[in-house]
Amino acid sequence: MFETLSDKFDQTLRKLRGIGRITDRNIEDAIRDVRLALLEADGNLQVVKDFIEHVRQAALGQEVLRSLTPEQQFIKIVHRELCRVMGESAVELDLSAPPPVVLLMVGLHGCGKTTTAAKLAHYLKREKRRNPYLVPADVYRPAAIDQLAALGVQIGCAVHPARPGADPVALCAAARAAARDRGHDVCIIDTAGRLHIDEALMEELERIRSAVSPRQTLLVVDAMAGQDAVNVARGFHARIGIDGIVLTKLDGDARGGAALSVRAVTGRPILFAGTGEKVDALEVFHPQRIASRILGTGDVLTLVERAERAYDREQVAQLERKLRRNEFTLEDFRDQLRAVRQMGALADLVAMVPGLKKMIRGLDLERAEQELKRIEAIINSMTKEERRDHTILNGSRRRRIAMGSGTSVAEVNRLLKQYLEARKWMKRMSKLAGKGAARGLPL
């Protein structure tokens, strides 16, 4: 996420290290680098100009605070401006209306709208204790109806029956009535993808809006589209009016131009960000956290939130008991690796830990991601008995496991060594935590 932009900012900030004072000369050099970084990130030209001017006015002539270096002072200024451009703080989805609250999802073909509708339903069900009703109103694409139906089953959410070629306006009106009759408090309508210059389809969208009176019209935008995403957002907002934006595929966006520009251009907040393909990969968009990630200062709060979703209290307590009794098995080791992978890509997680990205610069994180998959494959090739008792893994068993996982005996041996080291380390940490708890210290 924002890898290219983050690397450019890091190069700029390195130039400011060791300088005793921010002067006109060095700040202009830094501002030029920031301007190039934002333009290379496919940021909107006018937004970039406005951003640079605000940074210049805030930075020029300022005395460096005693506790800060010029680098830190510049980070503070740029961070503040990034937050201003993307929105000062997270904005809540407005659900303050009599049920069922209608949420209308609009956007281009292929922007991830159908998946986002299911993700949003899952989020509202999990985080807000809502009872959403999904409506497949993309009657022009039979696969979209089937896809939403399958996703509804996956997340345990009711889906309105629909057929290809039906009248989308009548379908949406009937779905809203059905949601009310069945006791659903949120109705999420997945409309067909369309270009904002397609007159017939935009008129259809206007009729749908009139028929269902949505509380929020959410524009789903592909973050990887860059400047095109900004143009799409401007076009939709001018024609039908949007209340909020959902950025999809943010985990694959190395540039970040859409995230930096779309709010400034439309004046509408970015409410959510899609960070993966799974139904739980939808996060509230926090401008301050994203700004911190871009500048390499970490995002611990999001990391903690992801960890809380990946682990429940009972799992943690059970793992602690196993560690204390020296019962941590290869099966547990695999489950921990899976939980880490559920939290997101390694590169994304590394960016959330302050300073870690700089410490491991040059490390091939994609290769490390593949290594985690290889480890899981090896453990999956073991029998249940072998996973629970590593001491029975003799030479012939290791050869069979290597063949079954498509690896070598050397790789199986390396995994067992890593497992034993991890087991020893986790047991030691568990004992330290226990001593801290006994003294009333935080774990």
C-alpha positions as a printed NumPy array, in Angstrom:
array([[  0.   ,   0.   ,   0.   ],
       [  1.472,   3.372,  -1.119],
       [  4.906,   1.738,  -1.476],
       [  6.212,   4.022,  -4.234],
       [  4.967,   7.187,  -2.545],
       [  6.293,   6.069,   0.833],
       [  9.749,   5.323,  -0.638],
       [  9.865,   8.758,  -2.308],
       [  9.002,  10.502,   0.948],
       [ 11.653,   8.483,   2.765],
       [ 14.297,   9.613,   0.249],
       [ 13.232,  13.232,   0.738],
       [ 13.34 ,  13.014,   4.527],
       [ 16.796,  11.418,   4.486],
       [ 18.125,  14.546,   2.792],
       [ 16.928,  16.663,   5.755],
       [ 18.719,  14.601,   8.387],
       [ 21.646,  16.308,  10.02 ],
       [ 20.449,  19.815,   9.11 ],
       [ 20.262,  22.181,  12.077],
       [ 17.595,  24.48 ,  10.68 ],
       [ 14.925,  24.495,   7.985],
       [ 16.001,  27.198,   5.522],
       [ 14.41 ,  28.544,   2.344],
       [ 16.894,  26.571,   0.268],
       [ 16.579,  23.114,   1.822],
       [ 12.805,  23.386,   2.239],
       [ 12.39 ,  24.296,  -1.442],
       [ 14.474,  21.245,  -2.367],
       [ 12.307,  19.044,  -0.15 ],
       [  9.099,  20.568,  -1.523],
       [ 10.246,  19.926,  -5.088],
       [ 10.855,  16.276,  -4.215],
       [  7.427,  16.024,  -2.565],
       [  5.767,  17.57 ,  -5.627],
       [  7.421,  15.027,  -7.917],
       [  6.471,  12.174,  -5.571],
       [  2.807,  13.223,  -5.55 ],
       [  2.669,  13.644,  -9.321],
       [  4.337,  10.273,  -9.861],
       [  1.687,   8.834,  -7.528],
       [ -0.858,  10.058, -10.094],
       [ -2.232,  12.738,  -7.808],
       [ -4.569,  15.369,  -9.211],
       [ -2.558,  18.379, -10.459],
       [ -4.659,  21.   ,  -8.686],
       [ -4.686,  18.99 ,  -5.452],
       [ -0.888,  18.663,  -5.632],
       [ -0.481,  22.421,  -6.206],
       [ -2.72 ,  23.186,  -3.234],
       [ -0.891,  20.645,  -1.064],
       [  2.539,  22.041,  -1.924],
       [  1.479,  25.612,  -1.254],
       [  0.166,  24.701,   2.2  ],
       [  3.406,  22.849,   3.027],
       [  5.515,  25.785,   1.825],
       [  3.604,  28.315,   3.91 ],
       [  3.777,  26.115,   7.002],
       [  7.479,  25.252,   6.661],
       [  9.26 ,  28.376,   5.465],
       [ 10.676,  30.536,   8.222],
       [  9.771,  28.17 ,  11.071],
       [ 12.309,  27.657,  13.806],
       [ 13.083,  24.013,  14.431],
       [ 11.684,  23.067,  17.826],
       [ 14.322,  22.094,  20.376],
       [ 13.027,  18.554,  20.641],
       [ 12.737,  18.086,  16.893],
       [ 15.117,  17.742,  14.001],
       [ 14.311,  19.383,  10.639],
       [ 13.301,  15.939,   9.377],
       [ 10.787,  15.504,  12.199],
       [  9.472,  19.029,  11.776],
       [  8.932,  18.45 ,   8.06 ],
       [  7.23 ,  15.105,   8.776],
       [  4.882,  16.908,  11.148],
       [  3.977,  19.495,   8.504],
       [  3.521,  16.986,   5.686],
       [  1.536,  14.65 ,   7.939],
       [ -0.848,  17.458,   8.821],
       [ -1.333,  18.343,   5.152],
       [ -1.861,  14.714,   4.12 ],
       [ -4.589,  14.471,   6.755],
       [ -6.153,  17.682,   5.503],
       [ -6.247,  16.426,   1.909],
       [ -7.635,  12.966,   2.757],
       [ -9.943,  14.203,   5.55 ],
       [ -9.067,  15.225,   9.102],
       [-10.522,  12.103,  10.692],
       [-12.53 ,   8.966,   9.957],
       [-16.175,   9.56 ,   9.001],
       [-18.904,   7.208,  10.194],
       [-21.376,   5.691,   7.765],
       [-24.687,   7.496,   8.297],
       [-27.332,   4.956,   9.313],
       [-29.579,   7.428,  11.134],
       [-32.828,   6.786,   9.297],
       [-35.936,   4.646,   9.862],
       [-35.268,   1.021,   8.884],
       [-34.506,  -0.275,   6.437],
       [-31.678,   2.211,   5.843],
       [-30.934,   2.055,   2.094],
       [-27.309,   2.142,   0.936],
       [-26.906,   2.492,  -2.833],
       [-23.618,   1.199,  -4.278],
       [-22.595,   2.782,  -7.602],
       [-19.464,   2.758,  -9.757],
       [-17.785,   1.532, -12.923],
       [-17.616,  -2.002, -14.289],
       [-14.903,  -4.053, -12.594],
       [-14.284,  -1.738,  -9.646],
       [-15.203,  -4.432,  -7.102],
       [-18.698,  -3.166,  -6.352],
       [-20.414,  -6.542,  -5.82 ],
       [-17.684,  -7.822,  -3.502],
       [-17.699,  -4.503,  -1.639],
       [-21.458,  -4.758,  -1.089],
       [-20.924,  -8.131,   0.614],
       [-17.942,  -6.82 ,   2.584],
       [-20.02 ,  -3.883,   3.806],
       [-22.851,  -6.223,   4.849],
       [-20.324,  -8.375,   6.731],
       [-18.846,  -5.278,   8.423],
       [-22.271,  -3.974,   9.501],
       [-23.243,  -7.386,  10.81 ],
       [-19.986,  -7.927,  12.701],
       [-19.184,  -4.426,  13.971],
       [-22.558,  -2.687,  14.171],
       [-24.8  ,  -5.66 ,  15.02 ],
       [-27.023,  -4.837,  12.055],
       [-29.181,  -7.198,  10.009],
       [-28.421,  -6.281,   6.362],
       [-30.325,  -7.321,   3.251],
       [-28.377,  -7.6  ,  -0.021],
       [-29.994,  -6.653,  -3.328],
       [-28.399,  -7.812,  -6.636],
       [-29.645,  -5.051,  -8.94 ],
       [-27.051,  -5.679, -11.669],
       [-29.593,  -7.39 , -13.937],
       [-27.356,  -7.017, -17.004],
       [-24.715,  -9.417, -15.687],
       [-26.045, -12.797, -14.508],
       [-22.696, -13.59 , -12.897],
       [-23.106, -10.596, -10.566],
       [-26.439, -11.957,  -9.29 ],
       [-24.897, -15.399,  -8.696],
       [-21.803, -13.876,  -7.104],
       [-23.778, -11.836,  -4.582],
       [-25.978, -14.838,  -3.779],
       [-22.87 , -16.955,  -3.083],
       [-21.31 , -14.214,  -0.945],
       [-24.57 , -13.855,   0.978],
       [-24.444, -17.553,   1.884],
       [-20.787, -17.181,   2.911],
       [-21.465, -14.319,   5.35 ],
       [-24.89 , -15.551,   6.47 ],
       [-26.776, -12.619,   4.993],
       [-30.151, -12.691,   3.195],
       [-30.104, -11.852,  -0.535],
       [-33.129, -10.632,  -2.47 ],
       [-34.126, -12.943,  -5.349],
       [-33.365, -11.46 ,  -8.772],
       [-33.295, -12.604, -12.369],
       [-31.35 , -11.322, -15.379],
       [-33.227,  -8.822, -17.536],
       [-35.623,  -7.668, -14.812],
       [-36.513,  -3.984, -14.421],
       [-33.851,  -2.723, -11.959],
       [-36.034,   0.133, -10.695],
       [-38.962,  -2.166,  -9.854],
       [-36.522,  -4.719,  -8.398],
       [-34.98 ,  -2.182,  -6.013],
       [-38.366,  -0.863,  -4.899],
       [-39.614,  -4.412,  -4.242],
       [-36.396,  -5.282,  -2.402],
       [-36.763,  -2.308,  -0.078],
       [-40.329,  -3.36 ,   0.75 ],
       [-39.188,  -6.961,   1.31 ],
       [-36.389,  -5.799,   3.636],
       [-38.907,  -3.851,   5.71 ],
       [-41.371,  -6.745,   5.85 ],
       [-38.65 ,  -9.236,   6.876],
       [-37.277,  -7.042,   9.639],
       [-33.943,  -6.072,   8.072],
       [-32.607,  -2.72 ,   9.242],
       [-30.17 ,  -2.09 ,   6.35 ],
       [-30.754,  -2.628,   2.622],
       [-27.593,  -2.659,   0.459],
       [-28.273,  -2.304,  -3.269],
       [-25.581,  -3.432,  -5.709],
       [-26.302,  -1.572,  -8.978],
       [-24.868,  -2.34 , -12.408],
       [-21.516,  -0.843, -13.318],
       [-21.741,   2.088, -15.688],
       [-19.736,   4.943, -17.145],
       [-20.645,   8.369, -15.822],
       [-21.002,   9.479, -19.468],
       [-23.529,   6.718, -20.286],
       [-26.715,   8.777, -20.457],
       [-29.225,   5.895, -20.467],
       [-27.691,   4.083, -17.515],
       [-27.219,   7.284, -15.512],
       [-30.909,   8.102, -16.029],
       [-31.737,   4.612, -14.788],
       [-29.638,   5.258, -11.696],
       [-31.535,   8.493, -11.079],
       [-34.828,   6.569, -11.254],
       [-33.509,   4.006,  -8.763],
       [-32.566,   6.831,  -6.397],
       [-36.041,   8.325,  -6.671],
       [-37.668,   4.919,  -6.07 ],
       [-35.707,   3.904,  -2.954],
       [-34.545,   7.25 ,  -1.459],
       [-31.139,   5.999,  -0.256],
       [-29.749,   7.354,   2.98 ],
       [-26.244,   7.099,   1.528],
       [-25.084,   6.753,  -2.068],
       [-21.619,   5.21 ,  -1.979],
       [-19.271,   5.41 ,  -4.943],
       [-16.98 ,   2.397,  -5.235],
       [-13.653,   3.392,  -6.788],
       [-10.706,   1.255,  -7.861],
       [ -7.721,   2.785,  -6.052],
       [ -5.381,   1.49 ,  -8.759],
       [ -7.137,   3.613, -11.395],
       [ -5.278,   6.719, -10.205],
       [ -6.312,   9.89 , -12.008],
       [ -9.128,   8.056, -13.821],
       [-10.697,   7.291, -10.442],
       [-10.765,  10.998,  -9.665],
       [-12.467,  11.791, -12.978],
       [-15.058,   9.061, -12.367],
       [-15.785,  10.376,  -8.871],
       [-16.21 ,  13.897, -10.198],
       [-18.575,  12.696, -12.939],
       [-20.791,  10.612, -10.656],
       [-20.98 ,  13.331,  -8.026],
       [-21.941,  15.973, -10.577],
       [-24.696,  13.776, -12.009],
       [-26.351,  11.986,  -9.079],
       [-24.587,  13.264,  -5.969],
       [-22.611,  10.888,  -3.782],
       [-22.359,  10.81 ,   0.016],
       [-19.198,   8.804,   0.469],
       [-16.469,   6.826,  -1.275],
       [-15.189,   3.288,  -0.865],
       [-11.685,   2.674,  -2.226],
       [-11.122,  -0.905,  -3.373],
       [ -7.849,  -2.743,  -4.064],
       [ -5.948,  -0.385,  -1.805],
       [ -3.674,  -3.284,  -0.874],
       [ -2.472,  -3.396,  -4.497],
       [ -2.14 ,   0.367,  -4.981],
       [  1.581,   1.197,  -4.946],
       [  1.022,   4.838,  -5.952],
       [ -1.892,   6.207,  -3.925],
       [ -3.003,   9.042,  -6.213],
       [ -6.705,   8.197,  -5.917],
       [ -6.658,   8.177,  -2.115],
       [ -4.848,  11.514,  -2.055],
       [ -7.086,  13.258,  -4.577],
       [-10.612,  11.888,  -4.632],
       [-11.834,  13.552,  -1.443],
       [-10.332,  16.922,  -2.299],
       [-11.946,  16.866,  -5.757],
       [-15.445,  15.726,  -4.699],
       [-15.619,  17.135,  -1.183],
       [-17.013,  13.784,  -0.055],
       [-15.287,  11.592,   2.563],
       [-13.59 ,   8.263,   1.965],
       [-15.518,   5.978,   4.311],
       [-13.93 ,   2.583,   3.74 ],
       [-10.921,   0.946,   2.126],
       [-10.838,  -2.547,   0.673],
       [ -7.559,  -4.203,   1.668],
       [ -7.912,  -7.69 ,   0.205],
       [-10.172, -10.215,  -1.456],
       [-11.716, -11.802,   1.644],
       [-15.101, -10.645,   2.961],
       [-13.539,  -9.249,   6.135],
       [-10.966,  -7.181,   4.208],
       [-12.818,  -3.883,   4.574],
       [-11.552,  -1.231,   6.971],
       [-12.754,   2.172,   8.066],
       [-10.614,   4.78 ,   6.3  ],
       [ -8.541,   6.684,   8.874],
       [ -6.702,   9.588,   7.165],
       [ -4.285,  10.067,  10.06 ],
       [ -3.268,   6.411,  10.053],
       [ -2.841,   6.328,   6.277],
       [ -0.72 ,   9.509,   6.443],
       [  1.48 ,   7.885,   9.084],
       [  1.959,   4.804,   6.908],
       [  2.889,   6.925,   3.889],
       [  5.516,   8.749,   5.956],
       [  6.876,   5.524,   7.448],
       [  5.901,   6.333,  11.038],
       [  3.717,   3.246,  11.429],
       [  0.085,   2.488,  12.173],
       [ -0.052,   0.543,  15.41 ],
       [ -3.787,   1.081,  15.985],
       [ -4.771,  -0.65 ,  12.744],
       [ -2.284,  -3.433,  13.481],
       [ -3.92 ,  -3.995,  16.888],
       [ -7.403,  -3.983,  15.33 ],
       [ -6.371,  -6.6  ,  12.78 ],
       [ -4.793,  -8.724,  15.496],
       [ -8.003,  -8.564,  17.536],
       [ -9.957,  -9.817,  14.524],
       [ -7.466, -12.628,  13.854],
       [ -7.359, -13.809,  17.487],
       [-10.184, -14.124,  19.968],
       [ -9.682, -14.135,  23.742],
       [-10.337, -17.862,  24.079],
       [ -7.68 , -18.689,  21.457],
       [ -5.133, -16.512,  23.251],
       [ -5.939, -18.08 ,  26.639],
       [ -5.727, -21.588,  25.185],
       [ -2.381, -20.819,  23.526],
       [ -1.028, -19.425,  26.796],
       [ -2.038, -22.614,  28.639],
       [ -0.323, -24.764,  26.009],
       [  2.872, -22.726,  26.24 ],
       [  2.993, -22.993,  30.012],
       [  2.554, -26.779,  29.784],
       [  5.054, -27.11 ,  26.943],
       [  2.272, -28.426,  24.664],
       [  2.75 , -26.024,  21.742],
       [  2.508, -28.323,  18.678],
       [  3.187, -27.999,  14.964],
       [ -0.581, -27.717,  14.537],
       [ -0.565, -24.649,  16.807],
       [  2.449, -23.3  ,  14.914],
       [  0.502, -23.589,  11.634],
       [ -2.549, -21.89 ,  13.17 ],
       [ -0.4  , -18.948,  14.312],
       [  1.062, -18.553,  10.82 ],
       [ -2.449, -18.618,   9.351],
       [ -3.574, -15.938,  11.78 ],
       [ -0.653, -13.718,  10.76 ],
       [ -1.517, -14.184,   7.08 ],
       [ -5.155, -13.316,   7.806],
       [ -3.999,  -9.943,   9.122],
       [ -2.792,  -8.957,   5.654],
       [  0.243,  -8.967,   3.403],
       [  3.614,  -8.908,   5.178],
       [  4.627,  -5.687,   3.418],
       [  1.468,  -4.034,   4.73 ],
       [  2.02 ,  -5.305,   8.282],
       [  5.67 ,  -4.202,   8.25 ],
       [  4.599,  -0.669,   7.283],
       [  2.387,  -0.525,  10.389],
       [  5.255,  -1.075,  12.84 ],
       [  7.145,   2.204,  13.399],
       [ 10.705,   1.997,  12.109],
       [ 10.521,  -1.663,  11.058],
       [ 10.419,  -0.935,   7.335],
       [ 13.721,   0.957,   7.563],
       [ 15.306,  -1.796,   9.651],
       [ 14.545,  -4.529,   7.111],
       [ 15.098,  -2.47 ,   3.965],
       [ 16.252,  -4.755,   1.165],
       [ 14.515,  -7.843,   2.556],
       [ 12.397,  -9.654,  -0.025],
       [  8.978,  -9.651,   1.668],
       [  7.303, -11.376,  -1.278],
       [  9.718, -14.248,  -0.875],
       [  8.997, -14.3  ,   2.864],
       [  5.269, -14.488,   2.042],
       [  5.938, -17.497,  -0.184],
       [  7.982, -19.079,   2.609],
       [  4.981, -18.892,   4.949],
       [  2.861, -20.714,   2.361],
       [  5.594, -23.351,   1.955],
       [  5.73 , -23.899,   5.71 ],
       [  1.961, -24.365,   5.849],
       [  2.132, -26.85 ,   2.962],
       [  4.756, -28.9  ,   4.792],
       [  2.73 , -29.034,   8.013],
       [ -0.438, -29.897,   6.068],
       [  1.409, -32.88 ,   4.56 ],
       [  1.899, -34.343,   8.026],
       [ -0.568, -36.686,   9.7  ],
       [ -2.508, -35.422,  12.704],
       [ -0.322, -37.589,  14.937],
       [  2.871, -36.065,  13.484],
       [  1.581, -32.522,  13.875],
       [  0.857, -33.169,  17.537],
       [  4.108, -34.98 ,  18.325],
       [  7.149, -33.814,  16.371],
       [  9.429, -36.341,  18.09 ],
       [  8.107, -39.2  ,  15.9  ],
       [  9.309, -37.511,  12.698],
       [ 12.078, -39.916,  11.665],
       [ 13.889, -39.968,   8.329],
       [ 11.288, -41.911,   6.334],
       [  8.438, -39.726,   7.601],
       [ 10.34 , -36.583,   6.653],
       [ 10.939, -37.914,   3.129],
       [  7.219, -38.657,   2.748],
       [  6.286, -35.17 ,   3.998],
       [  8.763, -33.556,   1.588],
       [  7.292, -35.468,  -1.368],
       [  3.728, -34.652,  -0.299],
       [  4.427, -30.919,   0.006],
       [  6.61 , -30.597,  -3.094],
       [  9.625, -29.589,  -1.01 ],
       [ 12.912, -31.192,   0.047],
       [ 13.932, -33.034,   3.206],
       [ 16.276, -30.115,   3.957],
       [ 13.31 , -27.727,   3.94 ],
       [ 11.353, -30.026,   6.262],
       [ 14.351, -30.13 ,   8.619],
       [ 14.646, -26.345,   8.504],
       [ 10.957, -25.991,   9.39 ],
       [ 11.335, -28.273,  12.396],
       [ 14.311, -26.233,  13.582],
       [ 12.307, -22.996,  13.201],
       [  9.397, -24.55 ,  15.07 ],
       [ 11.567, -25.638,  18.003],
       [ 13.175, -22.185,  18.218],
       [  9.752, -20.506,  18.092],
       [  8.437, -22.863,  20.752],
       [ 11.382, -22.107,  23.03 ],
       [ 11.058, -18.343,  22.504],
       [  7.278, -18.287,  23.041],
       [  7.593, -20.322,  26.227],
       [ 10.186, -17.865,  27.543],
       [  7.945, -14.887,  26.685],
       [  4.975, -16.581,  28.348],
       [  6.956, -16.976,  31.584],
       [  8.018, -13.325,  31.499],
       [  4.408, -12.262,  30.93 ],
       [  3.312, -14.421,  33.855],
       [  5.858, -12.746,  36.154],
       [  4.672,  -9.32 ,  34.999],
       [  1.051, -10.26 ,  35.716],
       [  2.014, -11.503,  39.171],
       [  3.442,  -8.084,  39.968],
       [  0.413,  -6.328,  38.511],
       [  2.284,  -5.221,  35.399],
       [  0.665,  -5.087,  31.968],
       [  1.312,  -8.121,  29.783]])
